[in-house]
Amino acid sequence: MEITRKEVFLIKELEDYLAKEFGIHFNNPDLLAEAFTQASYVNEHPHQGLKYYERIEFLGDAVLQLFVSEYIYKRFPELPQGKLTRLRAAMVCEDSFSKFAKECHFDQYIRLGHGEEMAGARQRASLLCDIFEAFIGALYLDQGRDAVEKFIHRVIFPKLDMGWFDHAVDAKTSLQEFLQRNGDVDIEYHLLSEAGTENDPQFKVSVSVNGEPIAQGIGSSKKHAEMQAAQAALNQLRKNN
Amino acid sequence: MEITRKEVFLIKELEDYLAKEFGIHFNNPDLLAEAFTQASYVNEHPHQGLKYYERIEFLGDAVLQLFVSEYIYKRFPELPQGKLTRLRAAMVCEDSFSKFAKECHFDQYIRLGHGEEMAGARQRASLLCDIFEAFIGALYLDQGRDAVEKFIHRVIFPKLDMGWFDHAVDAKTSLQEFLQRNGDVDIEYHLLSEAGTENDPQFKVSVSVNGEPIAQGIGSSKKHAEMQAAQAALNQLRKNN
């Protein structure tokens, strides 16, 4: 199969897009082409000496693993290993990487074989995730670690404050980390009332920040009510942010 | 429990050992102490404000994952992703890290609680592996990536040439990588004879490097015979190296 005019210009378009949108200028566009090319495309163009993304994705995966680890290790100095591991797993996974790839419009620049295209691979989460990792691998090789850090500080880390990964960390921890981004604050939970029956108790709790109550929560245990209060506070704070 | 004189001096001894043996001088010895302290020890000394290694191990694990990935990615430019992944898994695992920790005498410097000490934790592979990762995490934070690269170029990567990870990569690939460290060489396999019966065939193959036969192999298929020849060649080359 001939490489069509459109496909030749796809990587050039990607270069222009990365320059305009992210200020990224690749020294070696072949690395970029490799990161955005699936094996199915190489198989359809056997004599072009093309490479596909798998090796570079192997590297990019490890780059992301370290940089995300380092960021959350430093940002959450009190978070124990178990919670760090859960948070990293929520950030470094197919679900989030495929969303980042879509958000960066990477789906538009993938070079796919005809069959894969017809089968809808372009919107498949696993492929989008692979391409995101491969792009990071190419960026790391071509531009070094600072360029990767800059990119993921823009694309990945803001999602922490937007609550994308809250499910991995309990709401009380999330609230604490959210509020303590800019220094120490005093967070307290107060039991307001205890109602219901012995078999169906209902606790009402308020959470206050530096002495000022900001939200309430209700639950079947004190702990559950505190979690609800923390989640309510988080939702409110994020809306106002 | 009081911290005994011996335990106070253990980290100081470790600092001296690292300086003498590896030329590593920690700016912040507290990081080093953290990396070599197990939770059981902190529990026995609750009022000393001590930290244990788990968080720093979380980081060190990701550091090792990336640096090993980057090394094998660059060193084996023809190895496909699947084999890279298998090789990395063989290198980045409890079995190899615990051996590296022993080789570096790290077992002597771990601060353990009394119960763990009595239970033989000091020689437990999982603990030795954790300590190795934690040390790398501390080195990365305190001394930066160059210091880590220097250390693992001395401790980990030479094991590739010594055949520690051969089981993860087939012998033909290993032989090729071994011989091509210093540039391209021409490796060829020749069928010398085919004997045995139809149900029990026996192939004899020779492997030659730049035209010169260096080893032979026998197997029940041509491929198996080639693997045997490659392994024989590797064993011989490593003995002479």
PDB file of C-alpha atoms in Angstrom, chain B residues 11 80 116 176 226 236 238-239:
ATOM      1  CA  ILE B  11      24.482   4.800  60.015  1.00  0.00           C
ATOM      2  CA  PRO B  80      11.388  -6.063  20.583  1.00  0.00           C
ATOM      3  CA  GLU B 116      12.438  -9.089  63.437  1.00  0.00           C
ATOM      4  CA  GLN B 176      24.266 -11.477  19.471  1.00  0.00           C
ATOM      5  CA  GLU B 226      21.083 -23.360  17.301  1.00  0.00           C
ATOM      6  CA  GLN B 236      33.061 -20.186  26.273  1.00  0.00           C
ATOM      7  CA  ARG B 238      32.421 -15.537  29.129  1.00  0.00           C
ATOM      8  CA  LYS B 239      35.079 -17.923  30.455  1.00  0.00           C
TER       9      LYS B 239
END
